[in-house]
Amino acid sequence: MAQATDNPAVIKKILVATDRSETADRAVRWAADMAASHQADLIVLQVLIPPEGDAEAAALEEMRDQAEVTLAAFAQSLAASRGHAHVAIDDDPAAAILEAVDKEEVDVVVVGNVGMGGRRQFLLGNIPNRVSHNARCTVIIYNSASREQAASGYRTAAPGAAGEQQEGKLLARAWRIGRVLVRAGARELMSQGKPASEEDTSSRARRFREALDELGPTFAKLGQILSTRPDLLPPAFIEELKSLQERVTPLTEAEVVAAMERELRVPWEDVFASIDPQPLAAGTIAQVHRATLETGERVVVKVQRPTAEEDILQDVALLEMFAAKASERPAFRRVFDVPAMVEHLSSSLRKELDFRTEAANINRMREVLSSFPRLDVPRVYEDYSTSRLLVMEEVQGSPVSEAPPGTAREEAARQLLESYYRQVLIEGFFHADPHPGNMKWWNDKIYLLDLGMVGEIDDKTRESILLLLLAFSQKDAPFLADVVLTLAGGSTSFDEGAMVSFRADLDRLILKYRDLSLQEIQLGPMLQEVTQISVNNNVRVPASLMLAGKAFAQMQMVASELDPTLDPFSVAESFLLRSTVGQLAGVLDPRKLFYEGRKAQARAVRLMESFESLMGVRPGGGLQVNFRGMERLEGAINDGSRRLSVGLGLLGAILGTTMTVNADKVPRWIPAALGGLGSLLAARLLLDVSRRPNPDR
């Protein structure tokens, strides 16, 4: 730091700050010894923080006068006539210290590292760090903690004691979990007996929810995740679990600071100018605060609770032990699939514990939404984010429902709907919890927040979902049943009676929607009802379909609120047409056509060579088989292959013409060219079929 005098060795004034706590006064005494050795003046500064609320000026002055009398006596007892007292009243002690340094033109300022901030430490920042960064003189940070205080943070248990303590803690936790679950009716659920009535199921669901609530925040989080999985739990359980809340005590300011600095590896003031001490949210896994970077950018900071990973994984391990026992009871699995449930919970929670997963989800979603100018996600500050700390741009807008009427609102509603078709049907990656609380309206855009929970769908399931929607739009119950069974992956065996019942349930669902207008049909609830019928008929459809149905329902609710006139099926048709045109344009790319043609030619040559080798035409050993009338057979095969190729080409030309003729952005010559090609192929096929067969062939 720069010195206040021309000669750095000359120290004339030393300022030391104190809040008159025992630890801070240790720094004052150390500074007094330093002042004595340099024959320098000692200025003892005390900063009084005004009481909350409005205080009269006279009362503040009286408070200052009383403090100055006491502080002056203390300073003179340490430095006699060279001791001086200065009292300031300020909400920001660090700023008051820096102001006194400049006013008194001191050469050295001494601050202790303990007890300087009091109740405002988190809001104001670490005072020694702020002073050292901004004072225009030498700054000495004195370690004012006692030896006992310093040692207390490093005490460890005796050898073997930690393991025994952890084992005892685990056994006690397991005992409590078991006792609460038994009291909630786990024994009933595991016993053999007739299926429960609707009233009994509702009662068991309520007791199950109460048990999770009693077992604490980790189990409340588990229940919240389970509420998104109707394939694992009956509807009554799903409804009960939706009401679970994570009732957790927020981290203290000191705990938040410690957690941040462990991840940043520097004092948090080196990164942030300020942090709001009031958390935006406090959950089982993390706590969220508003903050401002040193660069002035407004951000939100998600800090993982220090014990979150240990607590959650411990409870999950105990649940896995319970699931192993429950899997041996068929009656229990009839109520809900405990092993599948616990496996899903474990996977979901492990992902939520690693904030790098959420950061990757945000960046991937930004790419997915890049073609939708009315949609966006917050920016992630990669340099400051780790597996336990996530720093994101603060979206400063209003709830999405408060978007002002106008073109931007209507465009955003349509793009939100289209983006979900893209996310689910094209990308296979979608926001799994798009409720209104996870969206904000800012800068004429909808921002999607909280990408901790996403769904992923494989290619086969995406194709099946598209077929499912098409079958539903055509009111084709038999084909709809076939599509759902395809989604089940052949894991379900049906007798004829069960198949009839399954198709009848789907037919009733189609009849339910048959009389509704397109504007009244909601894709989310429709998908959810299809999956519920599947579950009721013991058809195990993929969990991703369940999540997609739930996400569609939430998303369409938001889109309908933004624009009640929006027709979901017209949006779907428009999106699918544009997607098909885009794919067709890719196929029509000359370079790609050349590549695909050469590849097909090479494969045909290899196939022919293999066939010739097999038939013994090419040199080398081959299969020697003699047929009578071989020439005639070869001719028939050639004729059939030629006609099949022409027919497939004709079908492709017809489909291409159909899909491009109504597209706005496709040049008009493309459907005309495809139509002309189709006409030529049709004429060629008719000519070929009409020719009489050659008797010599």
XYZ file of C-alpha atoms in Angstrom:
697
model
C 0.000 0.000 0.000
C 1.118 3.572 -0.601
C 2.490 5.489 2.358
C 1.146 8.847 3.532
C 4.698 10.176 4.053
C 7.631 10.586 1.676
C 9.780 8.312 3.858
C 8.168 4.899 4.317
C 10.235 4.254 7.464
C 8.653 7.229 9.272
C 5.366 6.386 10.976
C 3.705 9.378 12.594
C 0.087 8.266 12.935
C -1.461 4.865 13.539
C -5.222 4.391 13.405
C -6.811 1.305 14.928
C -10.504 0.405 14.679
C -12.517 -1.281 17.405
C -16.114 -2.068 18.268
C -15.024 -2.351 21.937
C -15.385 -6.138 21.913
C -12.723 -8.133 23.728
C -11.200 -9.461 20.519
C -11.139 -6.028 18.810
C -9.474 -4.427 21.833
C -6.634 -6.944 21.514
C -5.847 -5.300 18.166
C -5.946 -1.863 19.877
C -3.368 -2.929 22.478
C -1.120 -4.372 19.768
C -1.385 -1.097 17.811
C -0.567 0.851 21.004
C 2.667 -1.150 21.405
C 3.539 -0.398 17.782
C 2.806 3.328 18.265
C 5.052 3.401 21.347
C 7.944 1.827 19.447
C 7.665 4.470 16.710
C 6.746 7.352 19.024
C 3.641 7.786 16.841
C 0.195 9.104 17.646
C -2.457 6.461 18.286
C -5.957 7.200 16.976
C -8.570 4.775 18.297
C -11.666 4.716 16.057
C -15.038 3.324 17.075
C -17.875 3.128 14.537
C -21.367 3.112 16.015
C -24.086 1.558 13.867
C -27.302 3.560 14.259
C -30.303 1.657 15.602
C -32.831 0.327 13.078
C -35.644 2.740 12.345
C -35.635 6.521 12.501
C -33.601 7.971 15.343
C -33.551 11.611 16.392
C -30.354 13.543 15.689
C -30.110 14.637 19.327
C -30.218 11.019 20.499
C -27.457 10.051 18.071
C -25.263 12.938 19.197
C -25.741 11.963 22.823
C -24.771 8.376 21.970
C -21.637 9.638 20.200
C -20.626 11.926 23.112
C -20.936 9.135 25.674
C -18.874 6.758 23.509
C -16.149 9.410 22.971
C -15.699 9.919 26.699
C -15.195 6.209 27.309
C -13.038 5.730 24.211
C -10.815 8.749 25.022
C -10.094 7.351 28.481
C -9.210 3.977 26.932
C -6.890 5.562 24.317
C -5.074 7.705 26.902
C -4.608 4.733 29.199
C -2.716 3.023 26.394
C -0.783 5.946 24.810
C -1.037 8.824 27.295
C -0.990 12.193 25.512
C -0.410 10.513 22.121
C -3.698 8.638 22.442
C -6.722 10.142 20.674
C -10.308 8.971 20.282
C -12.593 9.300 17.277
C -16.211 8.092 17.159
C -18.230 7.893 13.946
C -21.865 6.954 13.362
C -22.296 5.030 10.135
C -24.238 2.083 8.707
C -21.044 0.970 6.964
C -18.038 0.575 9.348
C -15.594 -0.094 6.508
C -16.544 3.152 4.781
C -16.220 5.058 8.068
C -12.722 3.616 8.641
C -11.609 4.600 5.141
C -12.997 8.112 5.602
C -11.086 8.516 8.895
C -7.881 7.232 7.261
C -8.098 9.952 4.620
C -9.180 12.698 7.051
C -6.444 12.002 9.626
C -3.786 11.258 6.939
C -2.562 8.242 8.886
C 0.456 6.150 7.908
C -0.785 2.787 9.201
C -4.258 1.418 9.903
C -4.722 -1.672 12.086
C -7.889 -3.785 12.055
C -8.643 -7.026 13.836
C -9.996 -10.013 11.942
C -12.626 -11.003 14.531
C -15.645 -9.204 15.922
C -15.705 -6.276 13.543
C -18.981 -6.789 11.755
C -21.517 -7.886 14.316
C -25.021 -8.396 12.965
C -24.211 -6.525 9.726
C -21.116 -8.518 8.759
C -22.718 -10.328 5.836
C -24.400 -7.235 4.448
C -21.351 -5.024 4.717
C -18.666 -7.478 3.836
C -15.514 -8.532 5.581
C -14.254 -5.223 6.985
C -10.492 -6.000 7.053
C -10.600 -7.085 3.418
C -12.461 -3.980 2.291
C -10.077 -1.716 4.173
C -7.001 -3.476 2.800
C -8.341 -3.138 -0.763
C -9.185 0.556 -0.543
C -7.015 2.326 2.065
C -4.248 4.589 0.737
C -1.777 3.624 3.446
C -0.241 0.538 5.005
C -2.871 -1.860 6.358
C -2.128 -4.408 9.084
C -4.717 -7.100 9.793
C -4.113 -8.327 13.321
C -5.260 -11.847 14.225
C -7.295 -10.921 17.267
C -8.688 -14.417 17.949
C -7.534 -16.082 21.133
C -5.531 -19.300 20.974
C -8.566 -21.180 22.270
C -10.760 -19.728 19.525
C -8.190 -20.495 16.845
C -7.788 -24.058 18.040
C -11.500 -24.724 18.335
C -11.925 -24.968 14.593
C -9.319 -27.715 14.322
C -10.352 -30.091 17.074
C -10.812 -33.674 15.953
C -12.268 -36.699 17.614
C -10.066 -39.321 19.167
C -8.991 -42.222 16.906
C -11.954 -44.461 16.243
C -14.400 -42.093 17.884
C -15.536 -40.503 14.599
C -16.411 -43.860 13.072
C -18.280 -44.976 16.169
C -20.095 -41.661 16.365
C -21.110 -41.856 12.687
C -22.283 -45.448 13.056
C -24.341 -44.546 16.097
C -25.858 -41.593 14.256
C -26.743 -43.813 11.289
C -28.402 -46.442 13.482
C -30.396 -43.809 15.329
C -31.557 -42.292 12.038
C -32.505 -45.707 10.643
C -34.457 -46.503 13.809
C -36.394 -43.246 13.574
C -37.154 -43.684 9.855
C -38.390 -47.223 10.449
C -40.527 -46.197 13.408
C -42.163 -43.316 11.537
C -42.839 -45.402 8.412
C -44.378 -48.247 10.446
C -46.597 -45.772 12.255
C -47.602 -44.358 8.855
C -48.879 -47.785 7.767
C -45.920 -49.403 6.022
C -46.790 -52.699 7.704
C -50.312 -52.525 6.256
C -48.977 -51.841 2.819
C -46.573 -54.760 2.980
C -49.163 -57.256 4.202
C -51.115 -59.515 1.847
C -54.760 -58.662 1.384
C -57.413 -57.463 -0.976
C -56.831 -54.220 -2.893
C -57.537 -51.128 -0.807
C -60.657 -49.076 -1.379
C -60.430 -45.502 -2.623
C -61.026 -44.218 0.908
C -58.291 -46.463 2.343
C -55.868 -45.387 -0.380
C -56.504 -41.710 0.394
C -55.938 -42.353 4.101
C -52.668 -44.177 3.426
C -51.531 -41.401 1.113
C -52.186 -38.800 3.806
C -50.258 -40.823 6.408
C -47.387 -41.292 3.950
C -47.193 -37.540 3.330
C -47.306 -36.825 7.069
C -44.491 -39.330 7.635
C -42.248 -37.670 5.043
C -43.016 -34.283 6.579
C -42.104 -35.559 10.036
C -38.834 -37.091 8.836
C -37.533 -33.679 7.869
C -36.412 -31.626 4.864
C -34.617 -34.443 3.038
C -37.748 -36.573 2.951
C -39.871 -33.548 2.026
C -37.562 -33.104 -0.978
C -37.966 -36.776 -1.826
C -41.736 -36.383 -1.663
C -41.648 -33.366 -3.978
C -39.715 -35.373 -6.561
C -42.126 -38.296 -6.184
C -45.069 -35.987 -6.871
C -43.824 -35.754 -10.476
C -43.932 -39.543 -10.996
C -47.479 -40.889 -11.471
C -45.956 -44.099 -12.841
C -44.528 -44.916 -9.403
C -47.376 -43.862 -7.118
C -51.194 -43.931 -7.287
C -52.996 -40.622 -8.002
C -54.038 -40.179 -4.355
C -50.375 -40.240 -3.275
C -49.383 -37.789 -6.022
C -52.000 -35.271 -4.895
C -50.952 -35.516 -1.240
C -47.245 -35.114 -1.983
C -47.805 -31.938 -4.014
C -48.547 -30.132 -0.732
C -45.171 -30.979 0.836
C -42.935 -28.021 1.617
C -39.238 -27.966 2.497
C -39.374 -26.489 5.980
C -35.730 -25.671 6.607
C -33.977 -23.133 8.791
C -32.000 -20.709 6.587
C -28.223 -20.735 6.838
C -26.732 -17.978 8.952
C -24.823 -15.209 7.215
C -21.524 -16.591 8.508
C -22.363 -20.054 7.120
C -23.195 -18.596 3.706
C -19.936 -16.618 3.641
C -17.915 -19.674 4.669
C -19.557 -21.844 2.014
C -18.930 -19.232 -0.687
C -15.289 -18.734 0.194
C -14.637 -22.486 0.273
C -15.759 -22.636 -3.354
C -14.322 -19.301 -4.573
C -10.986 -19.863 -2.762
C -10.731 -16.094 -2.274
C -12.472 -13.655 0.072
C -15.978 -13.181 -1.270
C -15.451 -9.410 -1.469
C -12.933 -10.061 -4.259
C -15.837 -11.234 -6.413
C -18.956 -9.503 -5.057
C -19.535 -5.866 -4.249
C -22.507 -6.784 -2.038
C -24.842 -9.639 -1.164
C -28.395 -9.296 0.081
C -28.516 -10.925 3.534
C -32.171 -11.908 3.078
C -32.353 -15.197 1.118
C -34.670 -15.413 -1.886
C -35.232 -19.083 -1.101
C -33.956 -21.637 1.400
C -34.294 -25.306 0.527
C -32.980 -28.694 1.574
C -30.084 -28.553 -0.873
C -29.341 -24.870 -1.363
C -30.002 -21.296 -0.414
C -30.339 -18.471 -2.949
C -29.319 -14.802 -2.493
C -29.309 -11.731 -4.692
C -25.877 -10.172 -5.138
C -23.903 -7.614 -7.147
C -20.555 -8.435 -8.737
C -17.577 -6.113 -8.408
C -18.226 -5.214 -12.053
C -21.716 -3.961 -11.124
C -23.689 -6.807 -12.717
C -26.670 -8.075 -10.725
C -26.687 -11.816 -10.114
C -28.288 -14.525 -8.014
C -26.059 -16.889 -6.061
C -27.087 -20.451 -5.255
C -25.074 -21.804 -2.315
C -25.221 -25.472 -1.304
C -25.871 -26.210 2.354
C -22.645 -27.575 3.921
C -24.311 -30.780 5.173
C -26.708 -31.293 2.244
C -24.770 -34.038 0.476
C -24.008 -36.012 3.630
C -27.567 -35.768 4.991
C -29.328 -36.606 1.739
C -27.069 -39.473 0.674
C -27.298 -40.970 4.162
C -31.096 -40.972 4.006
C -31.076 -42.315 0.438
C -28.775 -45.167 1.505
C -31.181 -46.064 4.288
C -34.108 -45.933 1.862
C -32.237 -48.265 -0.500
C -31.925 -50.782 2.348
C -35.648 -50.420 3.012
C -36.422 -50.849 -0.710
C -34.426 -54.092 -0.827
C -36.630 -55.489 1.958
C -39.832 -54.125 0.410
C -39.050 -55.707 -2.967
C -39.534 -59.108 -1.351
C -43.196 -58.287 -0.623
C -45.356 -58.514 -3.790
C -48.313 -56.856 -2.052
C -46.178 -53.823 -1.230
C -45.037 -53.496 -4.837
C -48.670 -53.595 -5.885
C -49.188 -50.273 -4.088
C -46.050 -48.641 -5.479
C -42.750 -49.821 -6.942
C -40.361 -49.017 -4.086
C -37.073 -50.092 -5.767
C -37.880 -48.025 -8.884
C -38.962 -45.134 -6.686
C -35.744 -45.112 -4.651
C -33.584 -45.526 -7.755
C -35.273 -42.498 -9.329
C -34.897 -40.460 -6.136
C -31.239 -41.328 -5.786
C -30.489 -40.398 -9.409
C -32.457 -37.129 -9.224
C -30.910 -35.992 -5.949
C -27.349 -36.805 -6.980
C -27.830 -34.637 -10.069
C -29.305 -31.797 -7.993
C -26.333 -31.934 -5.619
C -23.934 -31.148 -8.482
C -24.624 -27.577 -9.642
C -22.435 -28.137 -12.697
C -25.274 -30.284 -14.053
C -27.696 -27.371 -13.745
C -25.176 -25.020 -15.394
C -24.813 -27.468 -18.312
C -28.613 -27.713 -18.577
C -28.908 -23.918 -18.775
C -26.297 -23.672 -21.525
C -27.875 -26.513 -23.489
C -31.348 -24.960 -23.165
C -29.984 -21.662 -24.487
C -28.954 -23.467 -27.678
C -32.363 -25.141 -27.959
C -34.113 -21.763 -27.610
C -31.769 -19.903 -29.968
C -34.363 -19.891 -32.773
C -37.044 -18.404 -30.490
C -36.342 -14.667 -30.010
C -39.036 -14.318 -27.308
C -37.531 -17.015 -25.063
C -34.306 -17.115 -23.069
C -32.526 -18.445 -19.970
C -30.228 -16.640 -17.493
C -26.532 -16.385 -18.224
C -24.220 -18.544 -16.096
C -20.996 -16.997 -14.758
C -18.757 -20.009 -15.348
C -15.672 -18.475 -13.715
C -17.398 -18.253 -10.329
C -19.513 -21.437 -10.485
C -18.547 -24.826 -9.071
C -20.303 -28.059 -8.106
C -21.576 -26.342 -4.923
C -21.846 -22.705 -6.005
C -23.849 -21.396 -8.959
C -23.712 -17.737 -10.015
C -26.305 -16.662 -12.592
C -27.594 -13.484 -14.161
C -30.450 -11.988 -12.144
C -33.627 -11.905 -14.209
C -35.121 -8.655 -12.943
C -38.542 -8.882 -14.528
C -42.045 -9.595 -13.289
C -44.129 -12.794 -13.117
C -44.919 -14.058 -16.604
C -48.647 -13.570 -15.972
C -48.018 -9.806 -15.716
C -46.640 -9.501 -19.251
C -48.235 -6.405 -20.850
C -50.790 -7.071 -23.617
C -49.501 -6.766 -27.139
C -47.676 -8.474 -29.971
C -44.682 -9.474 -27.833
C -46.917 -11.327 -25.375
C -48.766 -13.225 -28.133
C -45.530 -14.119 -29.937
C -43.996 -15.339 -26.686
C -47.019 -17.567 -25.990
C -46.805 -19.186 -29.427
C -43.035 -19.606 -29.210
C -43.327 -21.143 -25.744
C -45.688 -23.761 -27.173
C -43.515 -24.341 -30.251
C -40.375 -24.582 -28.114
C -41.889 -27.456 -26.167
C -42.630 -29.355 -29.369
C -38.996 -28.791 -30.282
C -37.704 -29.731 -26.837
C -39.748 -32.935 -26.610
C -40.075 -34.125 -30.216
C -36.802 -32.920 -31.786
C -34.168 -32.353 -29.089
C -35.355 -34.922 -26.537
C -34.366 -32.446 -23.794
C -36.956 -30.343 -21.974
C -37.597 -28.243 -18.870
C -39.416 -30.722 -16.609
C -40.982 -28.202 -14.227
C -42.182 -25.153 -16.225
C -44.735 -23.831 -13.746
C -45.383 -20.047 -13.655
C -43.012 -19.604 -10.698
C -40.155 -20.818 -12.903
C -40.784 -18.204 -15.592
C -40.337 -14.437 -15.654
C -41.145 -11.687 -18.132
C -38.186 -9.380 -18.806
C -37.072 -7.363 -21.834
C -40.133 -8.584 -23.794
C -39.064 -12.199 -23.304
C -40.028 -15.207 -21.217
C -37.066 -16.424 -19.179
C -37.101 -20.073 -18.097
C -35.623 -20.453 -14.611
C -34.503 -23.374 -12.429
C -33.088 -25.918 -14.862
C -32.210 -28.279 -12.008
C -34.948 -30.652 -13.174
C -34.947 -31.581 -16.867
C -36.302 -34.513 -18.843
C -34.533 -36.443 -21.578
C -36.200 -38.623 -24.217
C -34.487 -41.112 -26.524
C -35.090 -41.231 -30.294
C -37.486 -44.189 -30.169
C -39.692 -42.587 -27.517
C -39.768 -39.265 -29.413
C -40.984 -41.003 -32.555
C -43.621 -42.879 -30.554
C -44.886 -39.673 -28.910
C -45.349 -38.124 -32.362
C -47.275 -41.206 -33.526
C -49.314 -41.074 -30.328
C -50.370 -37.484 -31.026
C -51.197 -38.315 -34.640
C -53.243 -41.373 -33.612
C -55.111 -39.261 -31.096
C -55.826 -36.519 -33.636
C -57.222 -39.180 -36.013
C -59.240 -40.763 -33.161
C -57.714 -44.175 -33.932
C -57.929 -46.125 -30.640
C -56.481 -49.450 -31.960
C -53.407 -47.721 -33.375
C -53.115 -45.598 -30.227
C -53.019 -48.818 -28.175
C -50.335 -50.247 -30.473
C -48.208 -47.099 -30.058
C -48.483 -47.219 -26.254
C -47.500 -50.902 -26.243
C -44.532 -50.028 -28.444
C -43.530 -47.409 -25.874
C -43.735 -50.108 -23.202
C -41.003 -51.927 -25.103
C -42.743 -55.277 -25.186
C -42.397 -55.635 -21.409
C -46.142 -56.136 -21.029
C -47.866 -59.402 -21.927
C -51.585 -59.189 -22.645
C -54.219 -61.832 -23.095
C -57.046 -61.057 -25.466
C -59.384 -59.861 -22.709
C -56.831 -57.456 -21.252
C -56.106 -56.028 -24.704
C -59.811 -55.456 -25.309
C -60.097 -53.674 -21.952
C -57.027 -51.529 -22.661
C -58.326 -50.467 -26.079
C -61.755 -49.762 -24.610
C -60.200 -47.394 -22.036
C -58.334 -45.542 -24.780
C -61.470 -45.413 -26.940
C -63.395 -43.824 -24.053
C -60.605 -41.266 -23.674
C -60.807 -40.392 -27.383
C -64.603 -40.079 -27.110
C -64.117 -37.690 -24.193
C -62.089 -35.329 -26.393
C -64.052 -35.902 -29.617
C -66.653 -33.201 -28.945
C -64.158 -30.565 -27.790
C -62.909 -27.815 -30.068
C -59.213 -27.624 -30.812
C -58.878 -24.630 -28.484
C -60.287 -26.700 -25.604
C -57.932 -29.650 -26.067
C -54.877 -29.537 -23.801
C -52.007 -31.807 -24.835
C -50.522 -32.092 -21.350
C -53.612 -33.504 -19.593
C -54.248 -35.692 -22.642
C -50.787 -37.279 -22.388
C -51.185 -37.636 -18.640
C -54.500 -39.467 -19.089
C -52.956 -41.816 -21.655
C -50.151 -42.649 -19.221
C -52.606 -43.077 -16.343
C -54.664 -45.543 -18.388
C -51.424 -47.383 -19.163
C -50.489 -47.560 -15.480
C -53.988 -48.795 -14.572
C -53.641 -51.574 -17.158
C -50.133 -52.554 -15.950
C -48.479 -51.139 -19.073
C -45.115 -49.660 -18.061
C -44.487 -46.660 -20.284
C -41.184 -44.719 -19.967
C -40.841 -42.271 -17.090
C -39.869 -39.610 -19.652
C -43.403 -39.770 -21.087
C -44.809 -39.050 -17.620
C -42.548 -36.041 -17.207
C -43.314 -34.819 -20.735
C -47.057 -34.976 -20.046
C -46.658 -33.024 -16.803
C -44.403 -30.445 -18.471
C -46.786 -30.015 -21.415
C -49.670 -29.451 -18.987
C -47.788 -26.758 -17.042
C -46.430 -25.101 -20.158
C -49.792 -24.991 -21.953
C -51.386 -23.469 -18.865
C -48.906 -20.574 -19.071
C -49.273 -20.250 -22.861
C -53.086 -20.235 -22.607
C -52.958 -17.512 -19.960
C -50.749 -15.373 -22.192
C -52.926 -15.946 -25.275
C -56.293 -17.688 -24.695
C -56.967 -17.849 -28.478
C -53.900 -19.994 -29.185
C -54.731 -23.280 -30.965
C -52.242 -25.959 -29.805
C -52.866 -28.278 -32.767
C -52.366 -25.549 -35.380
C -49.103 -24.650 -33.655
C -48.122 -28.329 -33.708
C -48.953 -28.708 -37.414
C -47.046 -25.532 -38.294
C -44.027 -26.619 -36.261
C -43.940 -30.141 -37.731
C -44.286 -28.786 -41.277
C -41.374 -26.384 -40.789
C -39.270 -29.114 -39.204
C -39.974 -31.450 -42.134
C -39.130 -28.733 -44.652
C -35.892 -28.076 -42.791
C -34.980 -31.730 -42.915
C -35.945 -31.876 -46.604
C -33.792 -28.834 -47.334
C -30.910 -30.657 -45.671
C -31.516 -33.678 -47.884
C -31.657 -31.487 -51.015
C -28.211 -30.055 -50.285
C -26.126 -30.983 -53.405
C -23.037 -31.940 -51.413
C -25.056 -34.166 -49.112
C -26.903 -35.703 -52.080
C -23.558 -36.448 -53.769
C -22.172 -37.964 -50.570
C -25.252 -40.111 -49.917
C -25.313 -41.221 -53.564
C -21.662 -42.279 -53.533
C -22.196 -44.068 -50.227
C -25.203 -45.946 -51.599
C -23.225 -46.826 -54.760
C -20.331 -48.202 -52.713
C -22.671 -50.293 -50.590
C -24.446 -51.620 -53.709
C -21.103 -52.608 -55.269
C -20.055 -54.428 -52.094
C -23.417 -56.170 -51.920
C -23.176 -57.273 -55.563
C -19.613 -58.506 -55.102
C -20.673 -60.511 -52.077
C -23.623 -61.948 -53.981
C -21.438 -62.835 -56.986
C -18.892 -64.472 -54.708
C -21.636 -66.435 -53.005
C -23.056 -67.579 -56.362
C -19.590 -68.546 -57.652
C -19.436 -65.925 -60.384
C -16.340 -64.234 -58.981
C -13.004 -66.074 -58.678
C -12.581 -68.159 -55.595
C -14.708 -70.681 -53.821
C -18.388 -69.979 -53.658
C -21.676 -71.637 -53.107
C -22.327 -74.008 -56.041
C -26.057 -74.301 -56.546
C -27.730 -75.075 -59.890
C -31.319 -74.034 -60.519
C -33.431 -74.817 -63.484
C -34.743 -71.716 -65.121
C -32.169 -69.522 -63.321
C -32.306 -66.937 -66.080
C -36.081 -66.608 -65.727
C -35.781 -66.223 -61.928
C -33.132 -63.533 -62.302
C -35.356 -61.686 -64.767
C -38.296 -61.783 -62.395
C -36.130 -60.506 -59.536
C -34.792 -57.677 -61.703
C -38.294 -56.675 -62.817
C -39.615 -56.700 -59.260
C -36.651 -54.729 -57.912
C -36.988 -52.109 -60.656
C -40.699 -51.654 -60.049
C -40.178 -51.465 -56.263
C -37.519 -48.783 -56.699
C -39.719 -46.743 -59.036
C -42.676 -47.126 -56.666
C -40.657 -45.939 -53.667
C -39.381 -42.979 -55.650
C -42.951 -42.107 -56.648
C -44.075 -42.300 -53.001
C -41.227 -40.013 -51.919
C -42.071 -37.487 -54.639
C -45.746 -37.446 -53.601
C -44.881 -36.954 -49.918
C -42.346 -34.234 -50.716
C -44.856 -32.388 -52.913
C -47.540 -32.611 -50.210
C -45.275 -31.266 -47.480
C -43.777 -28.402 -49.457
C -46.746 -27.112 -51.451
C -48.266 -25.233 -48.453
C -45.014 -24.107 -46.867
C -44.459 -20.353 -46.898
C -40.664 -20.320 -46.907
C -40.034 -23.017 -49.531
C -39.273 -21.781 -53.073
C -42.176 -22.561 -55.411
C -39.945 -24.478 -57.822
C -39.350 -27.235 -55.261
C -42.959 -28.602 -55.115
C -43.244 -28.088 -58.902
C -40.058 -30.075 -59.497
C -41.122 -32.821 -57.100
C -44.549 -32.972 -58.799
C -42.944 -33.273 -62.229
C -40.608 -36.007 -60.988
C -43.592 -37.855 -59.539
C -45.431 -37.685 -62.867
C -42.430 -39.140 -64.724
C -42.031 -41.948 -62.200
C -45.765 -42.745 -62.344
C -45.652 -42.948 -66.142
C -42.571 -45.162 -65.971
C -44.231 -47.505 -63.490
C -47.444 -47.759 -65.545
C -45.447 -48.461 -68.693
C -43.393 -51.132 -66.962
C -46.428 -52.876 -65.488
C -48.366 -52.775 -68.782
C -45.576 -54.503 -70.707
C -46.098 -58.187 -71.340
C -43.501 -60.457 -69.769
C -40.742 -61.710 -72.044
C -41.077 -65.506 -72.369
C -37.362 -65.818 -73.026
C -36.438 -64.333 -69.682
